[in-house]
Amino acid sequence: MSPKAAKTRKIIATTSLAGCFGCHMSLLDIDERLFDLIELVEFNKSPFDDIKTFTRECDIGLVEGGCCNDENVHVLTEFRKHCKTLVAFGECALMGGLPALRNTIPLRECLEEAYLHGPTVAGRNPQGLIPSDPDIPKILNRVYPCHEVVKIDYFLPGCPPSADLIWDALVALVTGQELEPQYRTFKFD
Ligand code: SF4
């Protein structure tokens, strides 16, 4: 990578909403290409560098996970505001993924199973309390994929998307080229 490329590094932000961090781990699986990546991009808000709030506008935002609570909606909305290009990566971001399995069950039933009747809590919550502290993110009636909350520019499928697909997409976005996904890069474990 040339020093010129290093001077024009794109600014990138990443976040995990209702996800398992597997998509972030897959990004790290680009292995030695990480050295090329840090010449191409500079990370801003991201779990990778633990920057918790945006310190500047970003070129690319990568979002893992859908929205299961109001904090997820807030973070996703902030990403849309601060990132010129927003990419949803992984099935949880694209379609809700595993967390969305609860979407066919009324929220009240989910909470009662989690806090009152489930095998790990039965008999341990004699007061029948379901947490409702205002400091706890408010759970939404269902899990929403990212595109139902904000405009998403690109979608990278997979659970998680393969490291090769993430790498190809990032290179295409950073260099302004068309992404032509190769079938071999699609991965669903
Ligand atoms: Fe985890 Fe798969 Fe969801 Fe990514 S898409 S956050 S790997 S469950």
CSV table of C-alpha atoms and ligand atoms in Angstrom, one decimal:
chain,number,residue,atom,x,y,z
A,1,MET,CA,0.0,0.0,0.0
A,2,SER,CA,1.5,3.4,-0.9
A,3,PRO,CA,2.0,6.2,1.6
A,4,LYS,CA,-0.4,8.2,-0.6
A,5,ALA,CA,-3.1,5.7,0.2
A,6,ALA,CA,-2.3,6.0,3.9
A,7,LYS,CA,-2.8,9.8,3.7
A,8,THR,CA,-6.3,9.4,2.3
A,9,ARG,CA,-7.5,6.8,4.6
A,10,LYS,CA,-11.3,6.4,4.8
A,11,ILE,CA,-12.9,6.8,8.2
A,12,ILE,CA,-14.8,3.8,9.4
A,13,ALA,CA,-17.1,3.1,12.3
A,14,THR,CA,-18.6,-0.3,13.4
A,15,THR,CA,-21.1,-1.4,16.0
A,16,SER,CA,-22.9,-4.4,17.2
A,17,LEU,CA,-26.6,-4.0,18.0
A,18,ALA,CA,-28.6,-7.2,18.7
A,19,GLY,CA,-25.9,-9.5,17.5
A,20,CYS,CA,-23.3,-11.9,18.9
A,21,PHE,CA,-20.1,-10.1,17.7
A,22,GLY,CA,-19.5,-13.0,15.4
A,23,CYS,CA,-19.6,-10.6,12.4
A,24,HIS,CA,-16.9,-8.5,14.0
A,25,MET,CA,-14.9,-11.6,14.7
A,26,SER,CA,-15.3,-12.5,11.0
A,27,LEU,CA,-13.8,-9.1,10.1
A,28,LEU,CA,-10.8,-9.9,12.2
A,29,ASP,CA,-10.5,-13.2,10.2
A,30,ILE,CA,-9.1,-11.3,7.3
A,31,ASP,CA,-5.9,-12.2,9.1
A,32,GLU,CA,-2.7,-10.6,7.6
A,33,ARG,CA,-4.9,-8.3,5.4
A,34,LEU,CA,-5.5,-6.4,8.7
A,35,PHE,CA,-2.1,-4.7,7.9
A,36,ASP,CA,-3.5,-3.6,4.6
A,37,LEU,CA,-6.7,-2.5,6.2
A,38,ILE,CA,-5.1,-0.1,8.6
A,39,GLU,CA,-3.4,1.5,5.7
A,40,LEU,CA,-6.7,1.9,3.9
A,41,VAL,CA,-8.9,3.0,6.8
A,42,GLU,CA,-8.9,4.7,10.2
A,43,PHE,CA,-11.3,3.4,12.8
A,44,ASN,CA,-13.5,5.9,14.7
A,45,LYS,CA,-16.4,4.7,16.9
A,46,SER,CA,-15.9,1.0,17.1
A,47,PRO,CA,-15.5,-1.9,19.6
A,48,PHE,CA,-12.1,-2.5,17.9
A,49,ASP,CA,-10.7,0.7,19.4
A,50,ASP,CA,-13.2,1.3,22.2
A,51,ILE,CA,-14.1,4.8,20.9
A,52,LYS,CA,-17.6,5.1,22.3
A,53,THR,CA,-18.8,8.2,20.7
A,54,PHE,CA,-18.3,9.7,17.2
A,55,THR,CA,-15.4,12.2,17.2
A,56,ARG,CA,-15.8,13.0,13.5
A,57,GLU,CA,-17.9,12.2,10.4
A,58,CYS,CA,-17.3,8.8,8.9
A,59,ASP,CA,-17.1,7.5,5.4
A,60,ILE,CA,-18.3,4.0,6.1
A,61,GLY,CA,-20.4,2.5,9.0
A,62,LEU,CA,-20.6,-1.2,9.5
A,63,VAL,CA,-23.6,-2.4,11.5
A,64,GLU,CA,-23.9,-5.9,13.0
A,65,GLY,CA,-27.3,-7.0,14.5
A,66,GLY,CA,-30.8,-5.7,14.3
A,67,CYS,CA,-32.8,-3.6,16.8
A,68,CYS,CA,-34.3,-5.3,19.8
A,69,ASN,CA,-34.4,-2.3,22.1
A,70,ASP,CA,-34.6,1.5,22.0
A,71,GLU,CA,-30.9,1.9,22.6
A,72,ASN,CA,-30.2,-0.1,19.4
A,73,VAL,CA,-32.5,2.2,17.5
A,74,HIS,CA,-30.7,5.3,19.0
A,75,VAL,CA,-27.2,3.9,18.0
A,76,LEU,CA,-28.4,2.9,14.5
A,77,THR,CA,-29.9,6.4,14.0
A,78,GLU,CA,-26.6,8.0,15.1
A,79,PHE,CA,-24.7,5.8,12.7
A,80,ARG,CA,-27.0,6.9,9.9
A,81,LYS,CA,-26.4,10.5,10.8
A,82,HIS,CA,-22.6,10.2,11.0
A,83,CYS,CA,-21.8,7.7,8.2
A,84,LYS,CA,-22.0,8.6,4.5
A,85,THR,CA,-22.3,5.0,3.6
A,86,LEU,CA,-24.1,2.5,5.9
A,87,VAL,CA,-23.5,-1.2,5.5
A,88,ALA,CA,-25.6,-3.9,7.3
A,89,PHE,CA,-23.5,-7.0,7.7
A,90,GLY,CA,-24.7,-10.4,8.8
A,91,GLU,CA,-28.2,-11.9,8.9
A,92,CYS,CA,-29.1,-10.3,12.2
A,93,ALA,CA,-28.7,-6.9,10.7
A,94,LEU,CA,-30.3,-7.9,7.4
A,95,MET,CA,-33.3,-9.9,8.7
A,96,GLY,CA,-33.2,-9.9,12.5
A,97,GLY,CA,-31.4,-13.3,12.7
A,98,LEU,CA,-31.7,-15.5,15.8
A,99,PRO,CA,-33.0,-12.7,18.1
A,100,ALA,CA,-36.0,-12.3,15.7
A,101,LEU,CA,-37.2,-15.9,16.6
A,102,ARG,CA,-39.1,-14.1,19.3
A,103,ASN,CA,-41.1,-12.1,16.8
A,104,THR,CA,-43.9,-14.6,16.7
A,105,ILE,CA,-44.4,-14.5,20.4
A,106,PRO,CA,-46.0,-11.5,22.2
A,107,LEU,CA,-43.5,-9.5,24.2
A,108,ARG,CA,-45.3,-10.0,27.5
A,109,GLU,CA,-45.0,-13.8,27.1
A,110,CYS,CA,-41.3,-13.5,26.3
A,111,LEU,CA,-40.7,-11.4,29.4
A,112,GLU,CA,-42.7,-13.8,31.6
A,113,GLU,CA,-40.8,-16.8,30.3
A,114,ALA,CA,-37.5,-15.0,30.9
A,115,TYR,CA,-38.2,-13.7,34.4
A,116,LEU,CA,-41.0,-15.7,35.9
A,117,HIS,CA,-41.6,-19.2,34.4
A,118,GLY,CA,-38.4,-20.3,32.6
A,119,PRO,CA,-36.6,-23.3,34.0
A,120,THR,CA,-33.6,-21.2,35.2
A,121,VAL,CA,-35.8,-18.6,37.1
A,122,ALA,CA,-38.9,-20.6,38.2
A,123,GLY,CA,-39.3,-20.2,42.0
A,124,ARG,CA,-36.4,-17.6,42.2
A,125,ASN,CA,-38.5,-14.5,41.7
A,126,PRO,CA,-41.2,-14.8,44.4
A,127,GLN,CA,-42.2,-11.1,44.0
A,128,GLY,CA,-42.8,-11.7,40.3
A,129,LEU,CA,-40.8,-8.7,39.2
A,130,ILE,CA,-40.0,-8.0,35.6
A,131,PRO,CA,-37.2,-5.4,35.4
A,132,SER,CA,-38.5,-2.0,34.3
A,133,ASP,CA,-35.8,0.5,35.5
A,134,PRO,CA,-35.7,3.5,33.3
A,135,ASP,CA,-31.9,3.0,32.9
A,136,ILE,CA,-32.4,-0.3,31.2
A,137,PRO,CA,-33.0,-0.1,27.4
A,138,LYS,CA,-36.7,-0.6,26.6
A,139,ILE,CA,-37.3,-3.8,24.8
A,140,LEU,CA,-39.2,-3.3,21.5
A,141,ASN,CA,-42.3,-5.3,20.6
A,142,ARG,CA,-40.3,-7.2,18.0
A,143,VAL,CA,-36.8,-7.3,16.6
A,144,TYR,CA,-36.4,-5.0,13.6
A,145,PRO,CA,-33.8,-5.5,10.8
A,146,CYS,CA,-31.7,-2.3,10.2
A,147,HIS,CA,-33.4,-1.3,6.9
A,148,GLU,CA,-36.8,-1.1,8.7
A,149,VAL,CA,-35.3,1.6,11.0
A,150,VAL,CA,-33.0,3.7,8.7
A,151,LYS,CA,-31.8,3.7,5.1
A,152,ILE,CA,-29.1,1.1,4.5
A,153,ASP,CA,-26.9,1.4,1.5
A,154,TYR,CA,-25.4,-2.0,1.2
A,155,PHE,CA,-26.1,-5.5,2.6
A,156,LEU,CA,-23.6,-8.2,3.2
A,157,PRO,CA,-25.3,-11.6,3.8
A,158,GLY,CA,-24.0,-14.5,5.9
A,159,CYS,CA,-23.9,-15.7,9.4
A,160,PRO,CA,-21.4,-14.4,9.7
A,161,PRO,CA,-20.4,-12.9,6.4
A,162,SER,CA,-17.1,-14.5,5.4
A,163,ALA,CA,-13.9,-12.6,6.0
A,164,ASP,CA,-13.3,-12.7,2.2
A,165,LEU,CA,-16.7,-11.1,1.5
A,166,ILE,CA,-16.1,-8.4,4.2
A,167,TRP,CA,-12.6,-7.7,2.8
A,168,ASP,CA,-13.8,-7.5,-0.8
A,169,ALA,CA,-16.7,-5.2,0.2
A,170,LEU,CA,-14.4,-2.9,2.2
A,171,VAL,CA,-11.8,-2.7,-0.6
A,172,ALA,CA,-14.6,-1.9,-3.1
A,173,LEU,CA,-16.1,0.8,-0.9
A,174,VAL,CA,-12.7,2.4,0.0
A,175,THR,CA,-11.5,2.4,-3.6
A,176,GLY,CA,-14.9,3.4,-5.2
A,177,GLN,CA,-15.1,0.2,-7.2
A,178,GLU,CA,-18.1,-2.0,-7.9
A,179,LEU,CA,-18.4,-4.9,-5.6
A,180,GLU,CA,-18.9,-8.1,-7.6
A,181,PRO,CA,-19.5,-10.8,-4.9
A,182,GLN,CA,-18.1,-14.2,-5.6
A,183,TYR,CA,-20.3,-17.1,-4.8
A,184,ARG,CA,-17.5,-18.8,-2.9
A,185,THR,CA,-17.5,-15.9,-0.4
A,186,PHE,CA,-21.1,-16.5,0.8
A,187,LYS,CA,-21.1,-18.4,4.1
A,188,PHE,CA,-23.9,-19.6,6.4
A,189,ASP,CA,-22.7,-21.9,9.2
B,1,SF4,FE1,-23.8,-13.5,15.2
B,1,SF4,FE2,-24.6,-14.6,12.8
B,1,SF4,FE3,-25.9,-12.5,13.9
B,1,SF4,FE4,-23.5,-12.1,12.9
B,1,SF4,S1,-25.3,-12.7,11.7
B,1,SF4,S2,-24.3,-11.3,14.8
B,1,SF4,S3,-22.5,-14.1,13.4
B,1,SF4,S4,-25.7,-14.6,14.8
